[in-house]
Amino acid sequence: MAMGIAERYEKVEEELAQECALAGRDPKEVRLVAVSKTVGVEGVGEAYAAGARDFGENRPDQIVPKSQAFPDAHWHFIGNIQSRRIRDIVDSASLIHSVYQEKHARKIDEVAREKGIVQDILIEVNVSGEESKSGVSPDEAEALVDVCETLPNVRVRGFMTMAPQGDLEIARRCFEGLAKLAEKVRASLPASSAEAFDELSMGMSEDWREAVHAGATIVRIGRAIFSDSF
């Protein structure tokens, strides 16, 4: 009999703990974000009942109602950012993973200032150089972090990337490259900013194991949890 969402979540959580052990890491160091973009509120509820507290969405019209239905969960915005929807994103997301344009960082800062909060973000880096993927190049990443350092209502927590699909060795090199870049940038930051710059969001259903070994602190898993055909 096919497993349900709750069982699949528990299975992924168990496999993540095992992979952390193989990598010599504490499972508490790696956050499992259940990417719920393919299910409705009911599907989120099944994962929530199994213990999920971090959820990822890539569309504002999905993150708003789901975050309202589960306000004590942590909501992550992982999709393409549109300026006109930034207010909805800031209203809903505890962490925005996909910032790679200065204009978006400045708009997020403006909205967060109006709300009286400091918005946590990640800079999306296109480590692989694929034209189909969003993100700043590794060479541009430090400059964007420096810009964000001047925005009082934005806090850069680290980097996010997506690896090319189909070759796990290439994926691992991509993740290792992001980890090295993060070390370099962290060393250039003031002490208080460097302390906050502690997240690496990388790894999805196909390649999260490689990401764990490369130092991921967040893995974004959707199909392995929410699809019965994975």
CSV table of C-alpha atoms in Angstrom, one decimal:
chain,number,residue,atom,x,y,z
A,1,MET,CA,0.0,0.0,0.0
A,2,ALA,CA,1.3,3.5,-0.9
A,3,MET,CA,2.6,5.6,1.9
A,4,GLY,CA,0.7,8.8,2.8
A,5,ILE,CA,2.2,12.3,3.3
A,6,ALA,CA,2.8,11.8,7.0
A,7,GLU,CA,4.6,8.5,6.5
A,8,ARG,CA,6.7,9.9,3.7
A,9,TYR,CA,7.7,12.9,5.9
A,10,GLU,CA,8.7,10.6,8.7
A,11,LYS,CA,10.7,8.5,6.3
A,12,VAL,CA,12.6,11.5,4.9
A,13,GLU,CA,13.2,12.8,8.4
A,14,GLU,CA,14.7,9.5,9.4
A,15,GLU,CA,16.8,9.2,6.3
A,16,LEU,CA,18.1,12.8,6.9
A,17,ALA,CA,19.2,11.9,10.4
A,18,GLN,CA,21.0,8.8,9.1
A,19,GLU,CA,22.8,10.8,6.4
A,20,CYS,CA,23.8,13.4,8.9
A,21,ALA,CA,25.4,10.6,11.0
A,22,LEU,CA,27.3,9.3,8.0
A,23,ALA,CA,28.6,12.9,7.3
A,24,GLY,CA,29.6,13.2,11.0
A,25,ARG,CA,27.0,15.9,11.6
A,26,ASP,CA,24.3,16.5,14.2
A,27,PRO,CA,20.9,16.2,12.6
A,28,LYS,CA,19.9,19.3,14.5
A,29,GLU,CA,22.2,21.2,12.2
A,30,VAL,CA,20.1,20.5,9.1
A,31,ARG,CA,16.6,21.9,8.8
A,32,LEU,CA,14.1,19.9,6.6
A,33,VAL,CA,11.9,22.3,4.7
A,34,ALA,CA,8.8,20.4,3.3
A,35,VAL,CA,8.2,22.1,-0.1
A,36,SER,CA,4.4,22.0,-0.2
A,37,LYS,CA,3.8,23.8,-3.5
A,38,THR,CA,2.0,20.8,-5.0
A,39,VAL,CA,-0.6,20.3,-2.3
A,40,GLY,CA,-3.3,22.3,-0.6
A,41,VAL,CA,-3.9,23.2,3.1
A,42,GLU,CA,-5.0,19.6,3.8
A,43,GLY,CA,-1.7,18.2,2.5
A,44,VAL,CA,0.2,20.7,4.7
A,45,GLY,CA,-1.9,19.5,7.6
A,46,GLU,CA,-0.9,15.9,7.1
A,47,ALA,CA,2.8,16.8,7.1
A,48,TYR,CA,2.3,19.1,10.1
A,49,ALA,CA,0.6,16.3,12.0
A,50,ALA,CA,3.8,14.2,11.4
A,51,GLY,CA,6.0,16.9,12.9
A,52,ALA,CA,6.8,19.2,10.0
A,53,ARG,CA,7.2,22.8,11.1
A,54,ASP,CA,9.1,24.3,8.1
A,55,PHE,CA,7.3,24.6,4.8
A,56,GLY,CA,8.5,26.1,1.4
A,57,GLU,CA,6.3,27.7,-1.2
A,58,ASN,CA,7.3,29.4,-4.5
A,59,ARG,CA,4.1,31.4,-5.2
A,60,PRO,CA,2.7,34.3,-3.1
A,61,ASP,CA,-0.9,33.2,-3.8
A,62,GLN,CA,0.0,29.8,-2.1
A,63,ILE,CA,2.1,31.0,0.8
A,64,VAL,CA,-0.4,33.5,2.0
A,65,PRO,CA,-3.4,31.2,2.7
A,66,LYS,CA,-1.2,28.3,3.9
A,67,SER,CA,0.8,30.5,6.3
A,68,GLN,CA,-2.5,31.9,7.6
A,69,ALA,CA,-3.8,28.3,8.2
A,70,PHE,CA,-0.6,27.3,10.0
A,71,PRO,CA,0.7,30.5,11.6
A,72,ASP,CA,3.0,28.8,14.1
A,73,ALA,CA,4.9,27.0,11.3
A,74,HIS,CA,8.0,28.6,9.7
A,75,TRP,CA,7.3,29.5,6.1
A,76,HIS,CA,10.0,29.8,3.5
A,77,PHE,CA,9.6,31.6,0.2
A,78,ILE,CA,11.7,29.8,-2.4
A,79,GLY,CA,10.3,31.0,-5.8
A,80,ASN,CA,10.9,33.8,-8.2
A,81,ILE,CA,10.3,37.2,-6.6
A,82,GLN,CA,8.0,39.8,-8.3
A,83,SER,CA,8.3,43.3,-7.0
A,84,ARG,CA,4.5,43.7,-6.8
A,85,ARG,CA,4.2,40.7,-4.5
A,86,ILE,CA,7.0,41.5,-2.1
A,87,ARG,CA,4.5,42.8,0.5
A,88,ASP,CA,2.7,39.4,0.5
A,89,ILE,CA,6.0,37.6,0.7
A,90,VAL,CA,7.3,39.6,3.7
A,91,ASP,CA,3.9,39.2,5.4
A,92,SER,CA,4.1,35.4,5.2
A,93,ALA,CA,7.8,34.2,5.0
A,94,SER,CA,10.1,34.0,7.9
A,95,LEU,CA,13.0,33.4,5.4
A,96,ILE,CA,13.1,34.4,1.8
A,97,HIS,CA,15.6,32.2,-0.1
A,98,SER,CA,15.6,33.7,-3.6
A,99,VAL,CA,16.9,37.2,-3.5
A,100,TYR,CA,19.4,38.0,-6.3
A,101,GLN,CA,18.4,41.5,-7.4
A,102,GLU,CA,19.4,44.6,-5.6
A,103,LYS,CA,16.0,46.2,-6.4
A,104,HIS,CA,14.2,43.4,-4.6
A,105,ALA,CA,16.4,43.6,-1.6
A,106,ARG,CA,15.7,47.3,-1.3
A,107,LYS,CA,11.9,46.7,-1.7
A,108,ILE,CA,12.0,44.0,1.0
A,109,ASP,CA,13.9,46.4,3.3
A,110,GLU,CA,11.2,49.1,2.7
A,111,VAL,CA,8.3,46.8,3.4
A,112,ALA,CA,10.0,45.3,6.5
A,113,ARG,CA,10.7,48.8,7.8
A,114,GLU,CA,7.0,49.7,7.5
A,115,LYS,CA,6.2,46.5,9.4
A,116,GLY,CA,8.8,47.2,12.1
A,117,ILE,CA,10.7,43.9,11.5
A,118,VAL,CA,14.0,42.7,10.2
A,119,GLN,CA,13.4,40.3,7.3
A,120,ASP,CA,15.8,37.3,7.0
A,121,ILE,CA,16.9,36.5,3.5
A,122,LEU,CA,19.2,34.3,1.6
A,123,ILE,CA,21.1,35.4,-1.6
A,124,GLU,CA,20.4,33.0,-4.5
A,125,VAL,CA,23.7,32.1,-6.2
A,126,ASN,CA,23.9,30.4,-9.6
A,127,VAL,CA,26.9,28.3,-8.9
A,128,SER,CA,26.5,26.1,-12.0
A,129,GLY,CA,26.2,29.0,-14.4
A,130,GLU,CA,23.2,27.4,-16.1
A,131,GLU,CA,21.3,30.0,-18.1
A,132,SER,CA,18.0,28.4,-17.1
A,133,LYS,CA,18.7,29.1,-13.4
A,134,SER,CA,18.2,32.3,-11.5
A,135,GLY,CA,20.8,33.8,-9.1
A,136,VAL,CA,23.8,36.0,-9.0
A,137,SER,CA,27.1,34.6,-10.2
A,138,PRO,CA,29.6,33.6,-7.5
A,139,ASP,CA,31.7,36.7,-8.5
A,140,GLU,CA,28.7,39.0,-7.9
A,141,ALA,CA,27.5,37.4,-4.6
A,142,GLU,CA,29.8,39.3,-2.3
A,143,ALA,CA,28.8,42.7,-3.8
A,144,LEU,CA,25.1,42.0,-3.3
A,145,VAL,CA,25.7,40.9,0.3
A,146,ASP,CA,27.6,44.2,0.9
A,147,VAL,CA,24.6,46.2,-0.5
A,148,CYS,CA,22.3,44.3,1.8
A,149,GLU,CA,24.6,45.1,4.7
A,150,THR,CA,23.5,48.8,4.2
A,151,LEU,CA,19.8,47.9,4.5
A,152,PRO,CA,18.8,48.1,8.2
A,153,ASN,CA,15.6,46.0,7.9
A,154,VAL,CA,17.2,43.1,5.9
A,155,ARG,CA,19.4,40.5,7.4
A,156,VAL,CA,21.4,38.2,5.1
A,157,ARG,CA,21.5,34.7,6.7
A,158,GLY,CA,23.5,33.0,3.9
A,159,PHE,CA,23.2,31.6,0.4
A,160,MET,CA,20.8,29.4,-1.6
A,161,THR,CA,21.5,27.4,-4.8
A,162,MET,CA,20.1,24.8,-7.1
A,163,ALA,CA,22.3,22.2,-8.7
A,164,PRO,CA,22.0,20.8,-12.2
A,165,GLN,CA,19.8,17.7,-12.3
A,166,GLY,CA,21.0,14.3,-13.4
A,167,ASP,CA,24.6,14.1,-12.2
A,168,LEU,CA,25.1,13.8,-8.4
A,169,GLU,CA,28.8,14.3,-8.7
A,170,ILE,CA,28.3,17.7,-10.4
A,171,ALA,CA,25.7,18.5,-7.8
A,172,ARG,CA,28.1,17.8,-5.0
A,173,ARG,CA,30.8,20.0,-6.6
A,174,CYS,CA,28.2,22.7,-6.9
A,175,PHE,CA,27.3,22.5,-3.3
A,176,GLU,CA,30.9,22.4,-2.2
A,177,GLY,CA,31.5,25.5,-4.2
A,178,LEU,CA,28.7,27.4,-2.5
A,179,ALA,CA,30.1,26.3,0.9
A,180,LYS,CA,33.5,27.7,0.1
A,181,LEU,CA,32.0,30.9,-1.2
A,182,ALA,CA,30.0,31.3,2.0
A,183,GLU,CA,33.2,30.8,4.1
A,184,LYS,CA,35.0,33.5,2.0
A,185,VAL,CA,32.1,36.0,2.4
A,186,ARG,CA,31.6,35.3,6.1
A,187,ALA,CA,35.2,36.1,6.7
A,188,SER,CA,34.8,39.5,5.1
A,189,LEU,CA,31.8,40.5,7.2
A,190,PRO,CA,31.7,42.4,10.5
A,191,ALA,CA,31.4,40.1,13.5
A,192,SER,CA,27.7,40.6,14.1
A,193,SER,CA,26.8,40.0,10.5
A,194,ALA,CA,29.2,37.0,10.2
A,195,GLU,CA,27.5,35.4,13.2
A,196,ALA,CA,24.1,35.6,11.5
A,197,PHE,CA,25.5,34.4,8.1
A,198,ASP,CA,25.1,30.8,9.0
A,199,GLU,CA,22.6,29.2,6.5
A,200,LEU,CA,23.2,27.2,3.3
A,201,SER,CA,20.0,26.2,1.6
A,202,MET,CA,20.9,23.6,-0.9
A,203,GLY,CA,19.7,20.1,-1.9
A,204,MET,CA,16.3,18.9,-3.1
A,205,SER,CA,14.6,15.5,-3.4
A,206,GLU,CA,17.2,14.1,-5.8
A,207,ASP,CA,20.4,15.5,-4.3
A,208,TRP,CA,19.9,16.4,-0.7
A,209,ARG,CA,22.3,13.7,0.5
A,210,GLU,CA,25.1,15.4,-1.5
A,211,ALA,CA,24.1,18.7,0.0
A,212,VAL,CA,24.3,17.3,3.6
A,213,HIS,CA,27.9,16.1,3.0
A,214,ALA,CA,28.8,19.5,1.6
A,215,GLY,CA,27.5,21.4,4.6
A,216,ALA,CA,23.8,22.3,3.9
A,217,THR,CA,21.9,23.7,6.9
A,218,ILE,CA,18.6,23.6,5.0
A,219,VAL,CA,17.4,21.0,2.5
A,220,ARG,CA,14.2,21.7,0.4
A,221,ILE,CA,12.3,18.5,-0.2
A,222,GLY,CA,9.0,18.3,-2.0
A,223,ARG,CA,8.3,15.3,-4.1
A,224,ALA,CA,9.8,12.8,-1.7
A,225,ILE,CA,7.3,14.0,0.8
A,226,PHE,CA,4.2,15.0,-1.1
A,227,SER,CA,4.3,12.8,-4.2
A,228,ASP,CA,3.4,9.1,-4.1
A,229,SER,CA,5.2,8.6,-7.5
A,230,PHE,CA,8.7,9.7,-6.4
